[in-house]
Coordinates of C-alpha atoms in Angstrom, one line a residue:
Chain A
N1 CA -17.7 1.4 -10.1
A2 CA -14.2 1.7 -11.7
G3 CA -12.3 3.2 -8.7
V4 CA -8.6 3.6 -9.5
T5 CA -7.6 2.3 -13.0
Q6 CA -4.0 1.7 -13.9
T7 CA -2.6 1.0 -17.4
P8 CA -0.7 -0.9 -18.6
K9 CA -0.8 -4.0 -16.3
F10 CA 2.4 -5.4 -17.6
R11 CA 5.3 -3.8 -19.6
I12 CA 8.8 -4.8 -20.6
L13 CA 11.2 -2.0 -21.4
K14 CA 14.7 -1.8 -22.7
I15 CA 17.3 0.2 -20.8
G16 CA 17.1 3.8 -21.8
Q17 CA 13.5 3.7 -23.1
S18 CA 10.8 5.9 -21.6
M19 CA 7.2 5.3 -20.8
T20 CA 4.2 6.6 -18.9
L21 CA 2.2 4.7 -16.5
Q22 CA -1.4 6.0 -16.5
C23 CA -3.6 6.3 -13.4
A24 CA -7.2 7.6 -13.3
Q25 CA -9.7 7.7 -10.5
D26 CA -13.4 8.5 -10.7
M27 CA -14.1 9.2 -7.1
N28 CA -13.2 12.9 -7.2
H29 CA -10.4 12.4 -4.7
N30 CA -8.0 15.2 -4.1
Y31 CA -5.1 13.1 -2.9
M32 CA -3.3 10.7 -5.3
Y33 CA -0.1 8.7 -4.8
W34 CA 2.4 6.5 -6.7
Y35 CA 4.1 3.7 -4.8
R36 CA 6.6 1.1 -6.0
Q37 CA 7.0 -2.4 -4.5
D38 CA 10.2 -4.3 -5.0
P39 CA 10.3 -8.0 -4.3
G40 CA 10.3 -8.7 -0.6
M41 CA 10.0 -5.1 0.3
G42 CA 7.2 -2.8 1.5
L43 CA 5.6 -0.1 -0.7
K44 CA 7.7 3.0 -1.1
L45 CA 6.2 6.4 -2.0
I46 CA 7.5 7.9 -5.3
Y47 CA 5.4 11.0 -5.7
Y48 CA 2.1 12.3 -4.4
S49 CA -0.4 15.1 -5.2
V50 CA -2.8 16.9 -2.9
G51 CA -4.8 18.4 -5.8
A52 CA -4.7 19.4 -9.4
G53 CA -1.6 21.3 -10.2
I54 CA 0.2 20.3 -7.0
T55 CA 2.7 17.5 -6.8
D56 CA 5.5 16.7 -4.4
K57 CA 8.3 14.1 -4.0
G58 CA 8.0 11.1 -1.8
E59 CA 10.8 8.8 -0.6
V60 CA 12.1 7.5 -3.9
P61 CA 11.5 10.1 -6.7
N62 CA 14.7 9.9 -8.7
G63 CA 14.2 8.7 -12.3
Y64 CA 10.5 9.6 -12.3
N65 CA 8.3 12.6 -13.1
V66 CA 4.6 13.3 -12.5
S67 CA 2.0 15.8 -13.5
R68 CA -1.6 16.5 -12.2
S69 CA -3.4 18.6 -14.7
T70 CA -6.8 17.2 -13.7
T71 CA -8.3 15.8 -10.5
E72 CA -8.9 12.5 -12.2
D73 CA -5.5 11.7 -13.7
F74 CA -2.0 11.3 -12.2
P75 CA 0.4 9.8 -14.8
L76 CA 3.9 8.7 -13.8
R77 CA 6.7 9.2 -16.3
L78 CA 9.8 7.1 -16.4
E79 CA 12.7 8.7 -18.4
L80 CA 15.7 6.6 -19.4
A81 CA 14.5 3.3 -17.8
A82 CA 17.1 1.5 -15.7
P83 CA 17.0 -2.1 -14.4
S84 CA 16.6 -0.6 -10.8
Q85 CA 13.2 0.5 -11.9
T86 CA 12.0 -3.0 -12.3
S87 CA 9.1 -3.2 -9.8
V88 CA 5.4 -3.3 -9.3
Y89 CA 3.9 0.2 -9.4
F90 CA 0.7 1.1 -7.5
C91 CA -1.4 4.2 -7.9
A92 CA -3.7 5.1 -5.0
S93 CA -6.2 7.9 -4.2
S94 CA -8.0 9.2 -1.1
S95 CA -10.4 11.9 -0.2
L96 CA -8.4 12.7 3.0
R97 CA -4.8 12.5 3.9
A98 CA -3.7 8.8 3.9
N99 CA -3.1 8.8 7.7
T100 CA -6.7 9.9 8.2
G101 CA -8.8 8.3 5.6
E102 CA -8.7 5.3 3.4
L103 CA -6.4 4.7 0.4
F104 CA -8.0 3.2 -2.7
F105 CA -5.5 1.3 -4.9
G106 CA -5.3 0.3 -8.5
E107 CA -4.4 -3.3 -9.4
G108 CA -0.8 -2.4 -10.0
S109 CA 1.5 -2.2 -13.1
R110 CA 4.3 -4.7 -13.3
L111 CA 7.3 -3.2 -15.1
T112 CA 10.5 -5.1 -16.2
V113 CA 13.5 -3.2 -17.5
L114 CA 16.0 -5.4 -19.4
Chain B
G1 CA 11.8 8.2 11.3
N2 CA 8.8 6.0 11.6
S3 CA 9.1 2.4 10.5
V4 CA 7.2 -0.9 10.6
T5 CA 8.4 -4.5 10.9
Q6 CA 6.1 -7.3 9.8
M7 CA 6.6 -11.0 10.2
E8 CA 8.1 -12.8 7.2
G9 CA 5.9 -15.1 5.2
P10 CA 4.6 -17.1 3.6
V11 CA 2.2 -18.4 6.2
T12 CA 0.2 -21.5 5.3
L13 CA -2.7 -22.6 7.4
S14 CA -5.5 -25.1 7.3
E15 CA -9.1 -23.8 7.1
E16 CA -10.5 -22.9 10.5
A17 CA -7.1 -22.4 12.1
F18 CA -6.2 -19.4 14.2
L19 CA -4.2 -16.7 12.5
T20 CA -1.7 -14.2 13.9
I21 CA 0.4 -11.9 11.8
N22 CA 2.9 -9.9 13.8
C23 CA 3.5 -6.2 13.3
T24 CA 5.7 -3.9 15.4
Y25 CA 6.4 -0.3 14.8
T26 CA 8.9 2.4 15.7
A27 CA 7.5 5.9 15.8
T28 CA 7.6 9.3 17.5
G29 CA 4.3 10.2 19.0
Y30 CA 1.2 8.1 18.5
P31 CA 0.7 7.3 14.8
S32 CA -2.4 5.8 13.4
L33 CA -2.0 2.1 12.5
F34 CA -3.5 0.2 9.6
W35 CA -3.8 -3.2 8.0
Y36 CA -4.3 -3.4 4.3
V37 CA -5.0 -6.6 2.3
Q38 CA -4.3 -7.5 -1.3
Y39 CA -6.3 -10.3 -2.8
P40 CA -4.9 -12.1 -5.9
G41 CA -5.2 -9.9 -9.0
E42 CA -6.5 -6.9 -7.0
G43 CA -5.2 -3.7 -5.5
L44 CA -4.7 -3.2 -1.8
Q45 CA -7.7 -2.3 0.3
L46 CA -8.1 -1.2 3.8
L47 CA -8.9 -4.0 6.2
L48 CA -9.0 -2.2 9.5
K49 CA -7.3 0.7 11.4
A50 CA -6.8 2.1 14.9
T51 CA -6.0 5.7 15.7
K52 CA -5.0 5.6 19.4
A53 CA -3.6 3.4 22.0
D54 CA -5.8 0.5 23.1
D55 CA -8.1 1.0 20.2
K56 CA -9.2 -2.3 18.5
G57 CA -9.8 -2.3 14.8
S58 CA -12.0 -5.0 13.4
N59 CA -13.5 -6.1 10.1
K60 CA -14.5 -9.3 8.4
G61 CA -13.6 -11.3 11.5
F62 CA -10.1 -9.8 11.7
E63 CA -9.0 -7.8 14.7
A64 CA -5.9 -5.8 15.8
T65 CA -5.3 -3.9 19.0
Y66 CA -3.0 -0.8 19.2
R67 CA -0.5 -1.7 21.9
K68 CA 1.6 1.3 22.9
E69 CA 3.5 -0.6 25.6
T70 CA 4.8 -3.2 23.1
T71 CA 4.6 -1.0 20.0
S72 CA 2.6 -3.7 18.3
F73 CA -0.5 -4.1 16.1
H74 CA -0.8 -7.8 15.5
L75 CA -3.5 -9.0 13.1
E76 CA -5.6 -12.0 14.4
K77 CA -8.5 -14.0 13.2
G78 CA -10.0 -16.9 15.1
S79 CA -11.0 -19.1 12.1
V80 CA -9.5 -18.5 8.7
Q81 CA -11.2 -19.4 5.4
V82 CA -9.8 -20.2 2.0
S83 CA -11.1 -16.9 0.8
D84 CA -8.7 -15.1 3.3
S85 CA -5.8 -16.2 1.2
A86 CA -4.1 -12.9 0.3
V87 CA -1.1 -10.6 1.1
Y88 CA -1.5 -8.6 4.3
F89 CA 0.3 -5.3 4.8
C90 CA 0.8 -3.4 8.1
A91 CA 1.2 0.3 7.8
L92 CA 1.5 3.4 9.9
D93 CA 1.3 7.2 9.6
G94 CA 4.7 8.0 8.1
S95 CA 5.2 11.7 8.2
S96 CA 3.9 15.2 8.2
Q97 CA 3.0 14.6 4.6
G98 CA 0.2 12.4 5.8
N99 CA 1.5 9.4 3.9
L100 CA 1.8 5.8 5.1
I101 CA 4.8 3.6 5.7
F102 CA 4.1 0.0 4.7
G103 CA 5.6 -3.2 5.9
K104 CA 6.9 -5.8 3.4
G105 CA 3.6 -7.8 3.4
T106 CA 2.9 -11.3 4.6
K107 CA 1.4 -13.8 2.2
L108 CA -1.2 -16.0 3.7
S109 CA -2.3 -19.3 2.1
V110 CA -5.3 -21.1 3.5
K111 CA -5.7 -24.8 2.5
P112 CA -9.1 -26.5 2.6

């Protein structure tokens, strides 16, 4: 019962580098989300998807890109990493909209940009 | 826009103590309200929810009542255990997108 799997769990980047955070779910959920959590702050929505081929911006999308080519996968791309992107990133999925159903979260990916 | 304010942590309690974690919200209309919990080394998981005023959500001995008059959704448990040590997040329905707005989280440590 894997649920939502995120990789990597930890990563250190240099300013200007790029990387992709991977997220996969095996529950056949249509809805997938990327959140970031800065120290002492709540989770903020970066991007979300309501199904394969459909993505939309959340509250803090600048500096990120996403794609949803399959139901299972929802990778988050960071281009030209900046120190402001140092955060913990959570991927989540749900079968219904988040305000109706239950979000299932991955364990998080801790990213540090130096 | 909708927002949620959660009490600052960390909260440290002895086993079998009574727990209250305060959560208040600002919203238009009557959003659904949630408590999520994150145990060490794990992702967040839904603890309980309430979808309308005066509803009480409950799970694993935790309870929270949707109070429209005080715009609150405080989390309570009568007798905490060491295994309840975790970070607790209050959340509400954020927008027409159907996404959630989360509070900052409250870290609870329960000592034996």
